[in-house]
Short mmCIF file of C-alpha atoms in Angstrom, two decimals:
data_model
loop_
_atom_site.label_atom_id
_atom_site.label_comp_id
_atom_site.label_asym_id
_atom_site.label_seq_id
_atom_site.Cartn_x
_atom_site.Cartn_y
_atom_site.Cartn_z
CA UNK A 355 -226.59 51.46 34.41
CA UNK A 356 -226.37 50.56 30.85
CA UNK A 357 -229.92 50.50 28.71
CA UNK A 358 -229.91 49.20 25.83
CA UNK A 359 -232.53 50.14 23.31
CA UNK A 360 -232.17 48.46 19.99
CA UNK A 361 -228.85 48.30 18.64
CA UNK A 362 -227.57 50.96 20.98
CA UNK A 363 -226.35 50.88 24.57
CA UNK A 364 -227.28 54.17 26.69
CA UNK A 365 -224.94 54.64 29.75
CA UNK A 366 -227.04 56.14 32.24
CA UNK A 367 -226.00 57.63 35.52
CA UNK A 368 -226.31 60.21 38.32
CA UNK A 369 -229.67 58.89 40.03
CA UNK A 370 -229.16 57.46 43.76
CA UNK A 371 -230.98 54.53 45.36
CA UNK A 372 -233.13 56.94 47.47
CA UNK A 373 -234.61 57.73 43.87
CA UNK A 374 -237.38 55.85 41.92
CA UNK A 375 -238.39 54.00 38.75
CA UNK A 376 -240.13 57.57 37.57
CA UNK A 377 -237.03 59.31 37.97
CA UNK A 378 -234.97 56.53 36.30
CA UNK A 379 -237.72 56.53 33.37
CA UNK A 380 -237.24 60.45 33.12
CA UNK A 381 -233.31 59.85 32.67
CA UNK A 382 -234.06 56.79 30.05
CA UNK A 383 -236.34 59.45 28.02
CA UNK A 384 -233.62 62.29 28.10
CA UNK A 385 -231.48 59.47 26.41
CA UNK A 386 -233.50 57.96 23.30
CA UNK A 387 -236.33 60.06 23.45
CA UNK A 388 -239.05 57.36 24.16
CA UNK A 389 -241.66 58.39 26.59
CA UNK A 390 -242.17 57.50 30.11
CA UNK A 391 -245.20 56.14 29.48
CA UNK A 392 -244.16 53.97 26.59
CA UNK A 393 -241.18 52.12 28.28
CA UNK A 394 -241.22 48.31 29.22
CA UNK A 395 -237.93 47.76 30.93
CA UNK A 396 -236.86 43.89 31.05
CA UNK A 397 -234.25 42.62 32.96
CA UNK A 398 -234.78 44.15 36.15
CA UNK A 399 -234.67 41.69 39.37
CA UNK A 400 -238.26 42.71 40.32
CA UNK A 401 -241.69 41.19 38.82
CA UNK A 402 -243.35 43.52 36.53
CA UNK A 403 -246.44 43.39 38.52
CA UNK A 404 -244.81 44.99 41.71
CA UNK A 405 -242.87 47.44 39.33
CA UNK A 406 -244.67 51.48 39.59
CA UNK A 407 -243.54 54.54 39.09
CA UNK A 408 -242.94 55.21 43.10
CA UNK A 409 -240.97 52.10 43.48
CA UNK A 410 -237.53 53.20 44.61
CA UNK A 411 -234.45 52.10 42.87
CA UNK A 412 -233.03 50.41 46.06
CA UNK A 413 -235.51 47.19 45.58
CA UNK A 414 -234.29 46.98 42.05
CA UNK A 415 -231.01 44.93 42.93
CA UNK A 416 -229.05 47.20 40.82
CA UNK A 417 -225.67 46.27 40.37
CA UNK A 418 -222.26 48.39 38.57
CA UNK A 419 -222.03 48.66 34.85
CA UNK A 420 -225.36 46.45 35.07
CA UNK A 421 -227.67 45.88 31.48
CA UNK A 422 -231.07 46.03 31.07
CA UNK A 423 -233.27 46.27 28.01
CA UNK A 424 -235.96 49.40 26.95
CA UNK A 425 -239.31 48.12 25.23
CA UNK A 426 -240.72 51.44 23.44
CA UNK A 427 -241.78 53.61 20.78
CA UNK A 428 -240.35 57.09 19.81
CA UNK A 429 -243.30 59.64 19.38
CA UNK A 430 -241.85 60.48 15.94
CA UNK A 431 -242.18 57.04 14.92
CA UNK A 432 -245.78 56.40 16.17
CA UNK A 433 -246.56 59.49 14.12
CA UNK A 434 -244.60 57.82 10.87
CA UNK A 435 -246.74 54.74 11.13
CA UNK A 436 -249.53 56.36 9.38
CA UNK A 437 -247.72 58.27 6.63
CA UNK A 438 -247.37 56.50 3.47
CA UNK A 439 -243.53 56.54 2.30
CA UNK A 440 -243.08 58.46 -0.80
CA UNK A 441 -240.12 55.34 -2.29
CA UNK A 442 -241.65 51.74 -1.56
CA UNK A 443 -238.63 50.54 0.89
CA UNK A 444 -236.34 47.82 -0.47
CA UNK A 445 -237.37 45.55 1.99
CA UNK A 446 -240.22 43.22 0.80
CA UNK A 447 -244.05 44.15 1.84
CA UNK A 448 -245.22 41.32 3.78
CA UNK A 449 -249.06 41.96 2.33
CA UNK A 450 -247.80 41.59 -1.52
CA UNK A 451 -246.02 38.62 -1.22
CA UNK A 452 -247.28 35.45 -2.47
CA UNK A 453 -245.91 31.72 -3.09
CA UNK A 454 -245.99 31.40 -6.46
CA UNK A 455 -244.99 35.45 -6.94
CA UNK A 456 -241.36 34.15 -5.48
CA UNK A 457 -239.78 30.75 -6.17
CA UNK A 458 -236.32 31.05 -4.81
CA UNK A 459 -236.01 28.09 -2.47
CA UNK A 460 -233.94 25.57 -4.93
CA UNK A 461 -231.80 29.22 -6.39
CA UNK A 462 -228.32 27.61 -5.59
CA UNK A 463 -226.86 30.56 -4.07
CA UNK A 464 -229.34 31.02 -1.32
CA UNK A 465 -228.79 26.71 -0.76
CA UNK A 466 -224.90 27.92 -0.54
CA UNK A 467 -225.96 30.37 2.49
CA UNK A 468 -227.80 28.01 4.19
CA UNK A 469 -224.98 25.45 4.10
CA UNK A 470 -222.78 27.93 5.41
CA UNK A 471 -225.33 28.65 8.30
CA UNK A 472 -224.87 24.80 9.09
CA UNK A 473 -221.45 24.33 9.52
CA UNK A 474 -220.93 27.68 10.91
CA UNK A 475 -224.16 28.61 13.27
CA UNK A 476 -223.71 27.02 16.70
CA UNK A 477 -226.90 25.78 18.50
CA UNK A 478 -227.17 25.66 21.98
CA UNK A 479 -229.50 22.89 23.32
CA UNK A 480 -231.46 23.55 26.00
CA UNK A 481 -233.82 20.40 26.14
CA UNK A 482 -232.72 16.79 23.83
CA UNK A 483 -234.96 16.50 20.93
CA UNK A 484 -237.32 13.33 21.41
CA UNK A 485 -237.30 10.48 18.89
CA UNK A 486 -240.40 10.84 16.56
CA UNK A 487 -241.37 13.61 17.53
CA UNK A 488 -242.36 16.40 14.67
CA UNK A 489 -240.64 19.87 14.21
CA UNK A 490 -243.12 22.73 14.92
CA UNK A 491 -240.93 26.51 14.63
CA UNK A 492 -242.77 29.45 16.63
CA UNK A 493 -241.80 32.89 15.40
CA UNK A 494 -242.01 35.30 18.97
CA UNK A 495 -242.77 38.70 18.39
CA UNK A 496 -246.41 39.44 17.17
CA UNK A 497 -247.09 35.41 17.40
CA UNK A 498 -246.50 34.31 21.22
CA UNK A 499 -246.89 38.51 22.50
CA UNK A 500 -247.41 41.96 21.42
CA UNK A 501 -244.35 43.56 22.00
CA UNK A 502 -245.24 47.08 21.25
CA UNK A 503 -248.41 47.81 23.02
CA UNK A 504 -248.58 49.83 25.90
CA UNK A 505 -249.44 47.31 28.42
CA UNK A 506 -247.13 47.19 31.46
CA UNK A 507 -247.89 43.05 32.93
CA UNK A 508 -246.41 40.25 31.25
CA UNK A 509 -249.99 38.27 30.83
CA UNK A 510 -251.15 41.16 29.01
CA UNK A 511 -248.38 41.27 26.47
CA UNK A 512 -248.58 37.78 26.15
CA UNK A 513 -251.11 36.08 23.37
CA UNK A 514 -253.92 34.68 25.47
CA UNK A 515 -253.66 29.96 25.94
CA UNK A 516 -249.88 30.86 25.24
CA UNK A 517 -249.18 28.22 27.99
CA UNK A 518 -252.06 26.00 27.20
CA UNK A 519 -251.15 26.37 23.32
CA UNK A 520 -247.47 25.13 24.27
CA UNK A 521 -248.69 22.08 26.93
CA UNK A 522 -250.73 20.59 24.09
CA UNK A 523 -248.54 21.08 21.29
CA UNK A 524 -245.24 19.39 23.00
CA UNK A 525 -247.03 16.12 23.40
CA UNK A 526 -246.99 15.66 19.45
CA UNK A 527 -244.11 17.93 18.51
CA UNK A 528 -240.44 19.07 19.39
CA UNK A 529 -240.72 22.95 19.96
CA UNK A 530 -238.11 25.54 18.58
CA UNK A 531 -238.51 28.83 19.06
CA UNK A 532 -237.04 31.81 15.98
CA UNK A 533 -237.00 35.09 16.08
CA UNK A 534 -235.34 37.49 13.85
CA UNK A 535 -233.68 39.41 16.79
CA UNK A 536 -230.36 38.51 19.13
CA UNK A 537 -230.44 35.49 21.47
CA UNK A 538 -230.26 37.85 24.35
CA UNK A 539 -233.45 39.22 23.41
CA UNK A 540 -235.09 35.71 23.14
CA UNK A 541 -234.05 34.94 26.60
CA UNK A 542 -235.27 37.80 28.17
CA UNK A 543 -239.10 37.63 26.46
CA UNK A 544 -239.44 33.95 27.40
CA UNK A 545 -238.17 34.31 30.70
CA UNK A 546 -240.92 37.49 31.01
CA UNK A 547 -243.37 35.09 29.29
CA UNK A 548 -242.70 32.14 31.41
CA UNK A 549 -241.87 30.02 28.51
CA UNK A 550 -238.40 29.20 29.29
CA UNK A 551 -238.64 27.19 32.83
CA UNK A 552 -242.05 25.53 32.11
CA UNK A 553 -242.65 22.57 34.20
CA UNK A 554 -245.15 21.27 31.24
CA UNK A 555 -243.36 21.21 28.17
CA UNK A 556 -239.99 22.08 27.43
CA UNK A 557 -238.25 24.27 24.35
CA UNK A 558 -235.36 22.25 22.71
CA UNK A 559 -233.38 25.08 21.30
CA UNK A 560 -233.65 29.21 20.13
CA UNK A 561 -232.93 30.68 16.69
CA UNK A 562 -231.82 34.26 16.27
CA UNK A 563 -231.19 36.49 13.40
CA UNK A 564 -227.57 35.23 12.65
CA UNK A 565 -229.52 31.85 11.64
CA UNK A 566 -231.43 34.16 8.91
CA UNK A 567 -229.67 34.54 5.56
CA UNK A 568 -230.77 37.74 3.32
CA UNK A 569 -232.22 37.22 -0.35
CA UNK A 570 -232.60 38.84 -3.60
CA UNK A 571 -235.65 39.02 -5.43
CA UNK A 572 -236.07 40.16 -8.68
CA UNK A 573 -239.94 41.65 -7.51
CA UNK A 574 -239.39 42.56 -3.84
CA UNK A 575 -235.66 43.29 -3.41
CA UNK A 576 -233.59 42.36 -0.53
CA UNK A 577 -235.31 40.35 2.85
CA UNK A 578 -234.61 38.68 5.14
CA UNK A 579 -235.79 34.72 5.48
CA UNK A 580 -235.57 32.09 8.00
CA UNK A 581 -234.56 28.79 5.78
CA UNK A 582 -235.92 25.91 7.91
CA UNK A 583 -232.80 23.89 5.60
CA UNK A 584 -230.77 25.78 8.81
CA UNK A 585 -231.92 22.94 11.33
CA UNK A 586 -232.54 20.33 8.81
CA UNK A 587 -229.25 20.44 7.94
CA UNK A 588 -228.25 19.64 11.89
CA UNK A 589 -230.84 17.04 12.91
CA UNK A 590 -231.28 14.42 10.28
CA UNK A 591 -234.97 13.66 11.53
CA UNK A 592 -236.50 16.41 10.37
CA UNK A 593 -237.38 17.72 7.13
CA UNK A 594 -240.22 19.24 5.30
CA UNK A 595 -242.31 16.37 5.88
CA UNK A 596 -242.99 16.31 9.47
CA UNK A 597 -241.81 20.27 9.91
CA UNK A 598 -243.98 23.38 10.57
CA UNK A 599 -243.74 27.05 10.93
CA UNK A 600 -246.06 29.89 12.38
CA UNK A 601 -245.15 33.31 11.84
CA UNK A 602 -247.23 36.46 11.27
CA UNK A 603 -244.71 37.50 8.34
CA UNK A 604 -245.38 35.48 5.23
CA UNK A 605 -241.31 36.37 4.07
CA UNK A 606 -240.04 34.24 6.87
CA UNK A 607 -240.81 31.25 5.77
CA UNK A 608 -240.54 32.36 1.49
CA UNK A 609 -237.62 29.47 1.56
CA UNK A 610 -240.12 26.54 2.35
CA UNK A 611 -243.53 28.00 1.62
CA UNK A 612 -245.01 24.37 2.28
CA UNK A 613 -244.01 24.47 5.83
CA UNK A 614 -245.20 27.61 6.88
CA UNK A 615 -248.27 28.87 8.20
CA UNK A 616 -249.27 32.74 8.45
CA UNK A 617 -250.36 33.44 12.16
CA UNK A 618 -253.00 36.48 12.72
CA UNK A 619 -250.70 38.88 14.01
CA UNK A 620 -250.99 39.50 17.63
CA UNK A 621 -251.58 43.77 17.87
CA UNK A 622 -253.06 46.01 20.60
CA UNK A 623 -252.79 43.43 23.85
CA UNK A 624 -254.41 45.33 25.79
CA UNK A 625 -257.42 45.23 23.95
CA UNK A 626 -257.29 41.85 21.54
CA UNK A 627 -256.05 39.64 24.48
CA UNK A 628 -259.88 39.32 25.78
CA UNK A 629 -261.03 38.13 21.90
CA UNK A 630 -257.84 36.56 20.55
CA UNK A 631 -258.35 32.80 20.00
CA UNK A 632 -255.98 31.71 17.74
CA UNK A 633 -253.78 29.84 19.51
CA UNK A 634 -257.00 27.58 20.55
CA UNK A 635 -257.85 27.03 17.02
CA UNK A 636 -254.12 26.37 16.02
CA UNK A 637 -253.72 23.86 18.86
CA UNK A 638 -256.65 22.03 17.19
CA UNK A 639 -255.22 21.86 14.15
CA UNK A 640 -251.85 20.71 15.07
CA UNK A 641 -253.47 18.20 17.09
CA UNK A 642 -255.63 17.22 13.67
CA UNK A 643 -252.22 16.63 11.62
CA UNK A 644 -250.00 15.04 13.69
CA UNK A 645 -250.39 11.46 12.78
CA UNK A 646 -249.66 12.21 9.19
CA UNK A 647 -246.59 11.21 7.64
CA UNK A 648 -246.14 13.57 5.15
CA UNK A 649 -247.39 17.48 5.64
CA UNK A 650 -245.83 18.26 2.11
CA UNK A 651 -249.74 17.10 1.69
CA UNK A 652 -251.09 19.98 3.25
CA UNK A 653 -252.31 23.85 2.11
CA UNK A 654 -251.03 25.32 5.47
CA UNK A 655 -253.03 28.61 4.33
CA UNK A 656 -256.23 26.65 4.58
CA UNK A 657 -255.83 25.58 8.08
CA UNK A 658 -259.06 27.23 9.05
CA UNK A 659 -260.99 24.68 7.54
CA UNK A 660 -259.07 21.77 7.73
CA UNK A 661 -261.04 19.03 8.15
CA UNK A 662 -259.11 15.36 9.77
CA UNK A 663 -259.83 12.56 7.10
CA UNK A 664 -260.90 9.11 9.47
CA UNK A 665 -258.54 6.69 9.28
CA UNK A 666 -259.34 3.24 8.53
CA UNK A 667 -258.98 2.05 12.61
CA UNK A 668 -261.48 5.27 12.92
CA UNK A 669 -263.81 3.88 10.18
CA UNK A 670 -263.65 0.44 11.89
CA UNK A 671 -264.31 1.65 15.24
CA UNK A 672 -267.48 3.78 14.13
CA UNK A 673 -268.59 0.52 12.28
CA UNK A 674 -268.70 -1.45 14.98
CA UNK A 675 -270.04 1.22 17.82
CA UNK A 676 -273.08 1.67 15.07
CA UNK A 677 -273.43 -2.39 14.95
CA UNK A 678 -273.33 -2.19 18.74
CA UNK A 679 -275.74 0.21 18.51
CA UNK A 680 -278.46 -1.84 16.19
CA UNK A 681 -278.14 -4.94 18.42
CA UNK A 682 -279.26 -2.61 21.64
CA UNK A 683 -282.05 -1.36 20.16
#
């Protein structure tokens, strides 16, 4: 059985069927060192709800040389988290970072990358974009689920009206999920999410980390960006006027600040999932904007109190019910 466990593979062997998952967690640990208790294991051919420690590895459907993929965080770096580094990293601080701090989207050398992203990068359709439809990019990790906490069941990893979020959203826009890991990683956390074969609304394509191109700021060093020019440059009816991004990491989107818009990172499932409402107030405000023709308009970072401007068929209407109105009484 091969795990693999962020950019390594771990060949593990030597267990029999008659064995169980404990056992097979116990082997996993003597390989990277992440606890028992702290593993998520995707991939398996078993739902994660009838997956314990005392299920044997005979109802797993394990095959030769087969992969699956280890969720899980070393002790040593759990104890890191709260030690503050002694050398600020290269790699830009999400917290520092503000719009007008970095203006890099029209530097011509980071425009060369992303053309090379769009004749290079292939794109593999999984549902035909719809004609008028607007663009709106989901980030995964930390946005859609919390992919470090402890819990063991897909709906409590996963950021509470996900599905509800996603139903409402696809009547108004095209949906494209990005994340800045590899396509085989997006697959798997959909397919645990239930995102990917969702009978009411449908995900047109995925974006992984080979779409992202790496810049150089003069303030913040090297990072790593997701230039939304990457699918403009492929489908002619988008741009930055009918185009928006969430992610919880401001960098992401540091090529085209105008379309993005910061999510409240989703932490600590287990706990947050029974208060988290963001995805209820984001569906609202997608809902809000989605007649207008131009969301170069909008301050995406004042979302929260966004208020719909009445149109002039809404002005007429209310004009008329309030005429209506006079003649009853």
């Amino acid at each position: 059985l091969t795990v693999k466990y962020g950019k390594d593979d771990h060949t593990i062997s030597g267990l029999s069927c008659t064995q169980t998952v404990k056992d097979l967690k116990q082997a996993i640990y003597e390989r990277t060192h992440v606890q028992p208790t702290r593993q998520k294991l995707l991939g398996l051919k078993i739902k994660l709800n009838e997956l314990t420690d005392e299920t044997p590895l005979s109802a797993l459907q394990l095959r030769p040389n087969m992969k699956i993929m280890l969720m899980g965080t070393k002790e040593e770096q759990i104890e890191k988290i709260s030690e503050t580094p002694k050398d600020m990293p290269e790699v830009l601080n999400d917290f520092d970072i503000e719009e007008e701090d970095v203006a890099i989207e029209d530097r011509e050398e980071f425009l060369a990358k992303i053309e090379r992203r769009v004749k290079t990068y292939k794109i593999n359709t999984l549902n035909e974009c719809r004609p008028g439809k607007k663009l709106l990019v989901l980030d995964i990790d930390y946005t859609l689920f919390d992919h470090r906490s402890t819990a063991e069941q897909a709906n409590e990893l996963m950021r509470p009206y996900l599905h509800e979020f996603l139903t409402e959203a696809y009547k108004n826009y095209d949906i494209v999920i990005w994340s800045a890991t590899g396509m085989k990683w997006i697959e798997t956390k959909l397919k645990l999410l239930g995102v990917s074969n969702h009978t009411d609304y449908k995900i047109c394509f995925y974006l992984d980390a080979d779409a992202m191109i790496s810049v150089h700021t003069p303030k913040y060093g090297v990072i790593e960006v997701k230039p939304l020019g990457v699918i403009w440059g492929k489908y002619e009816q988008w741009s930055e006027k009918n185009t928006i991004m969430f992610d919880d990491i401001r960098r992401n989107f540091i090529m085209n600040p105008n379309c993005g818009l910061r999510i409240k990172a989703f932490r600590d499932s287990r706990v947050s999932r029974f208060t988290d409402t963001e995805l209820v107030k984001l569906t609202e405000y997608l809902n809000a904007i989605a007649d207008l023709d131009d969301f170069t308009t909008l301050e995406h970072r004042n979302w929260r109190d966004y208020r719909k401007k009445p149109t002039h068929k809404s002005l007429k209407r209310k004009e008329r019910d309030s005429d209506e109105s006079r003649h009853k009484t």
